[in-house]
PDB file of C-alpha atoms in Angstrom:
ATOM      1  CA  ASP A 273      -0.150  -0.355   0.075  1.00 63.00           C
ATOM      2  CA  GLY A 274       1.672   2.977  -0.731  1.00 72.00           C
ATOM      3  CA  GLY A 275       1.463   6.304   1.620  1.00 93.00           C
ATOM      4  CA  ILE A 276       3.774   8.389   4.419  1.00 96.00           C
ATOM      5  CA  THR A 277       5.340   6.884   7.248  1.00 96.00           C
ATOM      6  CA  GLN A 278       6.503   9.529  10.089  1.00 97.00           C
ATOM      7  CA  SER A 279       9.104   8.139  13.241  1.00 92.00           C
ATOM      8  CA  PRO A 280       8.334   8.092  15.643  1.00 93.00           C
ATOM      9  CA  LYS A 281       5.061   8.397  17.340  1.00 94.00           C
ATOM     10  CA  TYR A 282       6.154  10.331  20.100  1.00 95.00           C
ATOM     11  CA  LEU A 283       9.371  11.394  20.730  1.00 95.00           C
ATOM     12  CA  PHE A 284      10.537  12.843  24.072  1.00 94.00           C
ATOM     13  CA  ARG A 285      13.723  14.963  24.485  1.00 92.00           C
ATOM     14  CA  LYS A 286      15.413  17.709  27.281  1.00 92.00           C
ATOM     15  CA  GLU A 287      15.499  21.610  26.096  1.00 91.00           C
ATOM     16  CA  GLY A 288      18.835  22.017  24.054  1.00 90.00           C
ATOM     17  CA  GLN A 289      18.697  19.063  22.086  1.00 92.00           C
ATOM     18  CA  ASN A 290      18.440  18.569  18.483  1.00 94.00           C
ATOM     19  CA  VAL A 291      16.147  16.026  17.301  1.00 95.00           C
ATOM     20  CA  THR A 292      15.524  14.734  13.943  1.00 96.00           C
ATOM     21  CA  LEU A 293      11.603  13.780  12.688  1.00 97.00           C
ATOM     22  CA  SER A 294      11.615  10.249  10.075  1.00 97.00           C
ATOM     23  CA  CYS A 295       9.873  10.925   7.111  1.00 98.00           C
ATOM     24  CA  GLU A 296       8.911   8.914   4.353  1.00 97.00           C
ATOM     25  CA  GLN A 297       7.044   8.317   1.023  1.00 97.00           C
ATOM     26  CA  ASN A 298       5.828   5.483  -1.855  1.00 95.00           C
ATOM     27  CA  LEU A 299       3.762   7.551  -3.425  1.00 93.00           C
ATOM     28  CA  ASN A 300       6.490   8.895  -5.510  1.00 92.00           C
ATOM     29  CA  HIS A 301       4.703  12.586  -5.561  1.00 91.00           C
ATOM     30  CA  ASP A 302       7.428  15.253  -5.532  1.00 90.00           C
ATOM     31  CA  ALA A 303       6.480  17.591  -3.541  1.00 91.00           C
ATOM     32  CA  MET A 304       6.329  17.181   0.228  1.00 94.00           C
ATOM     33  CA  TYR A 305       5.815  19.382   3.730  1.00 95.00           C
ATOM     34  CA  TRP A 306       6.224  19.911   6.758  1.00 97.00           C
ATOM     35  CA  TYR A 307       3.888  21.170   9.011  1.00 97.00           C
ATOM     36  CA  ARG A 308       3.242  22.180  12.701  1.00 97.00           C
ATOM     37  CA  GLN A 309       0.226  21.816  14.630  1.00 96.00           C
ATOM     38  CA  ASP A 310      -0.459  23.490  18.275  1.00 94.00           C
ATOM     39  CA  PRO A 311      -3.432  22.211  20.462  1.00 87.00           C
ATOM     40  CA  GLY A 312      -6.795  23.605  18.673  1.00 80.00           C
ATOM     41  CA  GLN A 313      -4.438  25.447  16.057  1.00 84.00           C
ATOM     42  CA  GLY A 314      -4.893  24.665  12.035  1.00 88.00           C
ATOM     43  CA  LEU A 315      -1.812  23.452  10.388  1.00 94.00           C
ATOM     44  CA  ARG A 316       1.136  26.629   9.634  1.00 95.00           C
ATOM     45  CA  LEU A 317       4.175  25.142   7.479  1.00 94.00           C
ATOM     46  CA  ILE A 318       7.177  24.925   8.042  1.00 97.00           C
ATOM     47  CA  TYR A 319       9.131  23.771   5.161  1.00 96.00           C
ATOM     48  CA  TYR A 320       8.328  22.744   1.699  1.00 93.00           C
ATOM     49  CA  SER A 321      10.465  20.976  -1.200  1.00 93.00           C
ATOM     50  CA  GLN A 322       9.000  20.322  -4.529  1.00 89.00           C
ATOM     51  CA  ILE A 323      11.796  17.961  -6.034  1.00 90.00           C
ATOM     52  CA  VAL A 324      14.945  16.776  -4.903  1.00 93.00           C
ATOM     53  CA  ASN A 325      17.627  19.123  -3.805  1.00 95.00           C
ATOM     54  CA  ASP A 326      15.669  21.778  -3.859  1.00 93.00           C
ATOM     55  CA  PHE A 327      13.637  23.415  -0.730  1.00 95.00           C
ATOM     56  CA  GLN A 328      12.122  26.632   1.162  1.00 93.00           C
ATOM     57  CA  LYS A 329      10.808  28.175   3.479  1.00 94.00           C
ATOM     58  CA  GLY A 330       7.565  28.003   5.595  1.00 92.00           C
ATOM     59  CA  ASP A 331       5.836  30.695   7.645  1.00 91.00           C
ATOM     60  CA  ILE A 332       8.130  28.979  10.128  1.00 95.00           C
ATOM     61  CA  ALA A 333      11.285  27.478   9.429  1.00 96.00           C
ATOM     62  CA  GLU A 334      13.010  30.025  12.107  1.00 96.00           C
ATOM     63  CA  GLY A 335      14.525  26.853  14.288  1.00 96.00           C
ATOM     64  CA  TYR A 336      13.401  23.832  11.668  1.00 97.00           C
ATOM     65  CA  SER A 337      16.430  22.853   9.111  1.00 97.00           C
ATOM     66  CA  VAL A 338      14.601  20.249   6.536  1.00 98.00           C
ATOM     67  CA  SER A 339      17.172  17.925   3.940  1.00 97.00           C
ATOM     68  CA  ARG A 340      15.336  16.434   0.660  1.00 97.00           C
ATOM     69  CA  GLU A 341      18.308  13.766  -1.444  1.00 97.00           C
ATOM     70  CA  LYS A 342      16.326  11.306  -2.376  1.00 97.00           C
ATOM     71  CA  LYS A 343      12.560  11.436  -3.413  1.00 96.00           C
ATOM     72  CA  GLU A 344      11.503   9.128  -0.656  1.00 97.00           C
ATOM     73  CA  SER A 345      12.784  11.024   2.450  1.00 98.00           C
ATOM     74  CA  PHE A 346      12.130  14.139   3.355  1.00 98.00           C
ATOM     75  CA  PRO A 347      13.424  14.676   7.258  1.00 98.00           C
ATOM     76  CA  LEU A 348      13.384  17.758   9.731  1.00 98.00           C
ATOM     77  CA  THR A 349      15.396  18.640  12.238  1.00 97.00           C
ATOM     78  CA  VAL A 350      14.310  20.733  14.840  1.00 96.00           C
ATOM     79  CA  THR A 351      16.935  23.018  16.643  1.00 94.00           C
ATOM     80  CA  SER A 352      17.264  24.344  19.596  1.00 90.00           C
ATOM     81  CA  ALA A 353      16.819  27.445  17.971  1.00 89.00           C
ATOM     82  CA  GLN A 354      12.926  26.424  18.315  1.00 90.00           C
ATOM     83  CA  LYS A 355      11.435  28.336  21.311  1.00 90.00           C
ATOM     84  CA  ASN A 356       8.660  26.458  22.131  1.00 92.00           C
ATOM     85  CA  PRO A 357       9.217  22.729  19.735  1.00 94.00           C
ATOM     86  CA  THR A 358       6.627  20.695  21.113  1.00 96.00           C
ATOM     87  CA  ALA A 359       3.561  19.899  19.240  1.00 96.00           C
ATOM     88  CA  PHE A 360       2.255  18.122  16.578  1.00 97.00           C
ATOM     89  CA  TYR A 361       4.274  17.242  13.610  1.00 98.00           C
ATOM     90  CA  LEU A 362       2.420  16.581  10.167  1.00 98.00           C
ATOM     91  CA  CYS A 363       4.243  15.405   6.651  1.00 97.00           C
ATOM     92  CA  ALA A 364       2.570  15.399   4.043  1.00 95.00           C
ATOM     93  CA  SER A 365       3.051  14.461   0.072  1.00 94.00           C
ATOM     94  CA  SER A 366       1.541  16.226  -3.366  1.00 90.00           C
ATOM     95  CA  ASP A 367       1.921  14.965  -6.561  1.00 84.00           C
ATOM     96  CA  ARG A 368       3.729  18.854  -8.492  1.00 66.00           C
ATOM     97  CA  GLN A 369       2.111  18.434 -11.575  1.00 60.00           C
ATOM     98  CA  GLY A 370      -2.070  18.387 -10.697  1.00 60.00           C
ATOM     99  CA  ALA A 371      -3.327  22.032 -10.159  1.00 60.00           C
ATOM    100  CA  ASN A 372      -6.212  20.793  -7.305  1.00 70.00           C
ATOM    101  CA  SER A 373      -3.856  17.523  -6.228  1.00 78.00           C
ATOM    102  CA  PRO A 374      -4.664  16.836  -2.542  1.00 83.00           C
ATOM    103  CA  LEU A 375      -2.063  16.623   0.067  1.00 89.00           C
ATOM    104  CA  HIS A 376      -1.673  13.567   1.449  1.00 91.00           C
ATOM    105  CA  PHE A 377      -0.472  12.941   5.050  1.00 95.00           C
ATOM    106  CA  GLY A 378       1.783  11.188   7.731  1.00 96.00           C
ATOM    107  CA  ASN A 379       0.213   9.806  10.297  1.00 96.00           C
ATOM    108  CA  GLY A 380       2.219  12.568  12.693  1.00 97.00           C
ATOM    109  CA  THR A 381       5.176  12.570  15.109  1.00 97.00           C
ATOM    110  CA  ARG A 382       4.191  14.585  18.892  1.00 96.00           C
ATOM    111  CA  LEU A 383       7.245  16.174  20.201  1.00 96.00           C
ATOM    112  CA  THR A 384       7.095  17.186  23.545  1.00 95.00           C
ATOM    113  CA  VAL A 385      10.585  18.887  24.913  1.00 93.00           C
ATOM    114  CA  THR A 386      11.202  19.493  28.297  1.00 91.00           C
TER     115      THR A 386
ATOM    116  CA  GLN B 239      -0.190  37.299   5.417  1.00 65.00           C
ATOM    117  CA  LYS B 240      -2.412  35.769   3.661  1.00 75.00           C
ATOM    118  CA  GLU B 241      -5.267  34.257   6.273  1.00 89.00           C
ATOM    119  CA  VAL B 242      -8.473  31.595   6.401  1.00 94.00           C
ATOM    120  CA  GLU B 243     -11.014  32.029   8.949  1.00 95.00           C
ATOM    121  CA  GLN B 244     -13.111  29.882  10.792  1.00 95.00           C
ATOM    122  CA  ASN B 245     -15.353  29.812  13.824  1.00 88.00           C
ATOM    123  CA  SER B 246     -13.338  27.054  15.919  1.00 83.00           C
ATOM    124  CA  GLY B 247     -16.642  26.451  17.691  1.00 85.00           C
ATOM    125  CA  PRO B 248     -17.770  23.522  18.718  1.00 92.00           C
ATOM    126  CA  LEU B 249     -20.535  23.482  16.531  1.00 96.00           C
ATOM    127  CA  SER B 250     -23.314  21.447  18.509  1.00 97.00           C
ATOM    128  CA  VAL B 251     -25.724  19.318  15.155  1.00 97.00           C
ATOM    129  CA  PRO B 252     -28.644  16.917  16.467  1.00 97.00           C
ATOM    130  CA  GLU B 253     -28.045  13.445  14.245  1.00 97.00           C
ATOM    131  CA  GLY B 254     -29.842  13.428  11.423  1.00 97.00           C
ATOM    132  CA  ALA B 255     -29.540  17.009  10.743  1.00 98.00           C
ATOM    133  CA  ILE B 256     -27.546  19.433   8.305  1.00 97.00           C
ATOM    134  CA  ALA B 257     -24.152  20.312   9.356  1.00 97.00           C
ATOM    135  CA  SER B 258     -23.008  24.037   7.810  1.00 97.00           C
ATOM    136  CA  LEU B 259     -19.359  25.044   7.838  1.00 97.00           C
ATOM    137  CA  ASN B 260     -17.413  28.191   6.554  1.00 97.00           C
ATOM    138  CA  CYS B 261     -15.152  29.610   5.930  1.00 97.00           C
ATOM    139  CA  THR B 262     -13.251  33.304   5.244  1.00 97.00           C
ATOM    140  CA  TYR B 263      -9.934  34.071   2.888  1.00 95.00           C
ATOM    141  CA  SER B 264      -8.276  37.048   2.239  1.00 93.00           C
ATOM    142  CA  ASP B 265      -6.306  36.098  -0.709  1.00 88.00           C
ATOM    143  CA  ARG B 266      -8.915  37.654  -3.840  1.00 87.00           C
ATOM    144  CA  GLY B 267      -6.265  35.717  -5.893  1.00 84.00           C
ATOM    145  CA  SER B 268      -7.031  32.791  -3.601  1.00 86.00           C
ATOM    146  CA  GLN B 269      -7.802  29.562  -6.930  1.00 84.00           C
ATOM    147  CA  SER B 270      -8.311  26.152  -5.146  1.00 89.00           C
ATOM    148  CA  PHE B 271      -9.989  25.594  -1.477  1.00 94.00           C
ATOM    149  CA  PHE B 272      -9.656  22.150   0.140  1.00 94.00           C
ATOM    150  CA  TRP B 273     -11.731  21.195   3.363  1.00 97.00           C
ATOM    151  CA  TYR B 274     -10.540  17.978   5.768  1.00 96.00           C
ATOM    152  CA  ARG B 275     -11.571  16.365   8.101  1.00 97.00           C
ATOM    153  CA  GLN B 276      -9.223  15.374  11.487  1.00 96.00           C
ATOM    154  CA  TYR B 277     -10.429  13.135  13.954  1.00 96.00           C
ATOM    155  CA  SER B 278      -9.004  13.836  17.632  1.00 92.00           C
ATOM    156  CA  GLY B 279      -4.901  12.533  18.016  1.00 91.00           C
ATOM    157  CA  LYS B 280      -4.998  11.854  13.914  1.00 94.00           C
ATOM    158  CA  SER B 281      -3.988  13.718  10.963  1.00 95.00           C
ATOM    159  CA  PRO B 282      -6.396  15.554   8.305  1.00 95.00           C
ATOM    160  CA  GLU B 283      -7.798  13.195   5.521  1.00 95.00           C
ATOM    161  CA  LEU B 284      -9.537  15.519   2.446  1.00 94.00           C
ATOM    162  CA  ILE B 285     -13.031  15.407   2.614  1.00 95.00           C
ATOM    163  CA  MET B 286     -13.615  17.352  -0.690  1.00 93.00           C
ATOM    164  CA  PHE B 287     -11.747  20.652  -3.281  1.00 92.00           C
ATOM    165  CA  ILE B 288     -13.832  22.619  -5.376  1.00 94.00           C
ATOM    166  CA  TYR B 289     -12.533  25.216  -7.499  1.00 90.00           C
ATOM    167  CA  SER B 290     -15.531  27.097  -9.333  1.00 91.00           C
ATOM    168  CA  ASN B 291     -18.256  29.115  -8.189  1.00 94.00           C
ATOM    169  CA  GLY B 292     -21.593  26.769  -7.145  1.00 95.00           C
ATOM    170  CA  ASP B 293     -21.561  23.646  -5.919  1.00 96.00           C
ATOM    171  CA  LYS B 294     -19.995  20.851  -5.724  1.00 96.00           C
ATOM    172  CA  GLU B 295     -21.480  17.543  -3.794  1.00 97.00           C
ATOM    173  CA  ASP B 296     -19.934  14.373  -3.530  1.00 96.00           C
ATOM    174  CA  GLY B 297     -22.498  11.533  -0.786  1.00 97.00           C
ATOM    175  CA  ARG B 298     -23.646  13.180   1.663  1.00 97.00           C
ATOM    176  CA  PHE B 299     -21.119  16.521   1.613  1.00 98.00           C
ATOM    177  CA  THR B 300     -21.948  19.459  -0.564  1.00 98.00           C
ATOM    178  CA  ALA B 301     -18.444  22.268  -0.777  1.00 97.00           C
ATOM    179  CA  GLN B 302     -20.207  25.178  -1.939  1.00 97.00           C
ATOM    180  CA  LEU B 303     -17.837  28.423  -3.296  1.00 97.00           C
ATOM    181  CA  ASN B 304     -18.464  32.266  -3.993  1.00 96.00           C
ATOM    182  CA  LYS B 305     -15.022  34.294  -4.460  1.00 94.00           C
ATOM    183  CA  ALA B 306     -16.762  37.225  -4.705  1.00 94.00           C
ATOM    184  CA  SER B 307     -17.779  37.377  -1.403  1.00 95.00           C
ATOM    185  CA  GLN B 308     -14.297  35.196  -0.278  1.00 95.00           C
ATOM    186  CA  TYR B 309     -16.710  32.560   1.284  1.00 95.00           C
ATOM    187  CA  VAL B 310     -16.230  28.616   0.716  1.00 97.00           C
ATOM    188  CA  SER B 311     -18.453  26.666   2.895  1.00 97.00           C
ATOM    189  CA  LEU B 312     -19.205  22.856   3.539  1.00 98.00           C
ATOM    190  CA  LEU B 313     -22.536  21.273   4.626  1.00 98.00           C
ATOM    191  CA  ILE B 314     -22.185  17.750   5.783  1.00 98.00           C
ATOM    192  CA  ARG B 315     -26.274  16.212   5.734  1.00 98.00           C
ATOM    193  CA  ASP B 316     -28.023  13.456   7.812  1.00 98.00           C
ATOM    194  CA  SER B 317     -25.477  14.085   9.955  1.00 98.00           C
ATOM    195  CA  GLN B 318     -24.168  10.962  11.464  1.00 97.00           C
ATOM    196  CA  PRO B 319     -21.706  10.814  15.580  1.00 96.00           C
ATOM    197  CA  SER B 320     -19.036   9.917  13.481  1.00 97.00           C
ATOM    198  CA  ASP B 321     -18.773  13.008  11.871  1.00 98.00           C
ATOM    199  CA  SER B 322     -17.449  14.327  14.843  1.00 97.00           C
ATOM    200  CA  ALA B 323     -14.137  15.906  14.402  1.00 97.00           C
ATOM    201  CA  THR B 324     -12.868  18.522  13.565  1.00 96.00           C
ATOM    202  CA  TYR B 325     -12.865  20.768   9.773  1.00 97.00           C
ATOM    203  CA  LEU B 326      -9.901  21.893   8.045  1.00 96.00           C
ATOM    204  CA  CYS B 327     -10.788  24.873   5.803  1.00 96.00           C
ATOM    205  CA  ALA B 328      -7.235  25.596   3.467  1.00 94.00           C
ATOM    206  CA  VAL B 329      -6.584  27.720   0.708  1.00 92.00           C
ATOM    207  CA  LYS B 330      -3.701  26.887  -1.876  1.00 88.00           C
ATOM    208  CA  GLU B 331      -1.659  29.770  -2.678  1.00 77.00           C
ATOM    209  CA  SER B 332      -0.165  30.826  -5.954  1.00 63.00           C
ATOM    210  CA  VAL B 333       2.502  29.277  -6.344  1.00 61.00           C
ATOM    211  CA  TRP B 334       3.629  26.953  -8.911  1.00 61.00           C
ATOM    212  CA  GLY B 335       3.868  22.878  -8.659  1.00 59.00           C
ATOM    213  CA  ALA B 336       4.030  23.028  -4.709  1.00 66.00           C
ATOM    214  CA  GLN B 337       0.317  22.455  -3.364  1.00 70.00           C
ATOM    215  CA  LYS B 338       1.100  25.777  -0.395  1.00 81.00           C
ATOM    216  CA  LEU B 339      -1.965  25.130   1.109  1.00 88.00           C
ATOM    217  CA  VAL B 340      -2.809  27.863   4.304  1.00 91.00           C
ATOM    218  CA  PHE B 341      -5.012  25.926   6.800  1.00 94.00           C
ATOM    219  CA  GLY B 342      -7.955  28.184   9.082  1.00 95.00           C
ATOM    220  CA  GLN B 343      -8.026  26.693  12.371  1.00 94.00           C
ATOM    221  CA  GLY B 344     -10.533  24.426  11.981  1.00 95.00           C
ATOM    222  CA  THR B 345     -14.399  24.557  13.621  1.00 96.00           C
ATOM    223  CA  ARG B 346     -14.654  21.548  16.242  1.00 95.00           C
ATOM    224  CA  LEU B 347     -18.361  19.087  15.086  1.00 97.00           C
ATOM    225  CA  THR B 348     -20.160  17.379  17.628  1.00 97.00           C
ATOM    226  CA  ILE B 349     -23.416  15.313  15.913  1.00 97.00           C
ATOM    227  CA  ASN B 350     -25.309  14.952  19.106  1.00 95.00           C
ATOM    228  CA  PRO B 351     -27.582  10.863  19.076  1.00 92.00           C
TER     229      PRO B 351
END
């Protein structure tokens, strides 16, 4: 079955540590995205990538970094510079060629930093 | 900063009634509009999208778009308890290729048996 796999489902870290969230897709989609969701809030875009070896900042990129070395993978690193890292992180992908191609979401990673 | 506004609710509707969810957006150039459903603790799942003025129906769901008023809505007919969830409205920014979506804060819907 095609889909998006995020791991781990729950992640706990101490303040000051960097942490990397994994996102893998086998949908053969060109575009991938990282969103952040806080309780009772909508999704906010962190980074997105339209093609391998290329990515752009979203609305809240500060304190985050990404890489896109393979079409299937788009890992997100939450650095110690991110002031409020505790949140629900969602990875998504879409077919870049379709004007109205929907976003397909992974199951999310819930990060707690103490 | 482009904005998408939704009433956060909660919206309470009796089982079998019509639930009406509303969304307004600030970017007059927006072309594509999406409704996602999100159960508590889960990821969003697409219900439907619309890009032409008027109504679009899919089963019990109808999306309505009025670009002149910058307004999009979702109607759920014959509401079921399983429809209880948060509904997210999303608007596509005009970025070639990538589906760069701006999301509203979501409306929490409760269907009462």
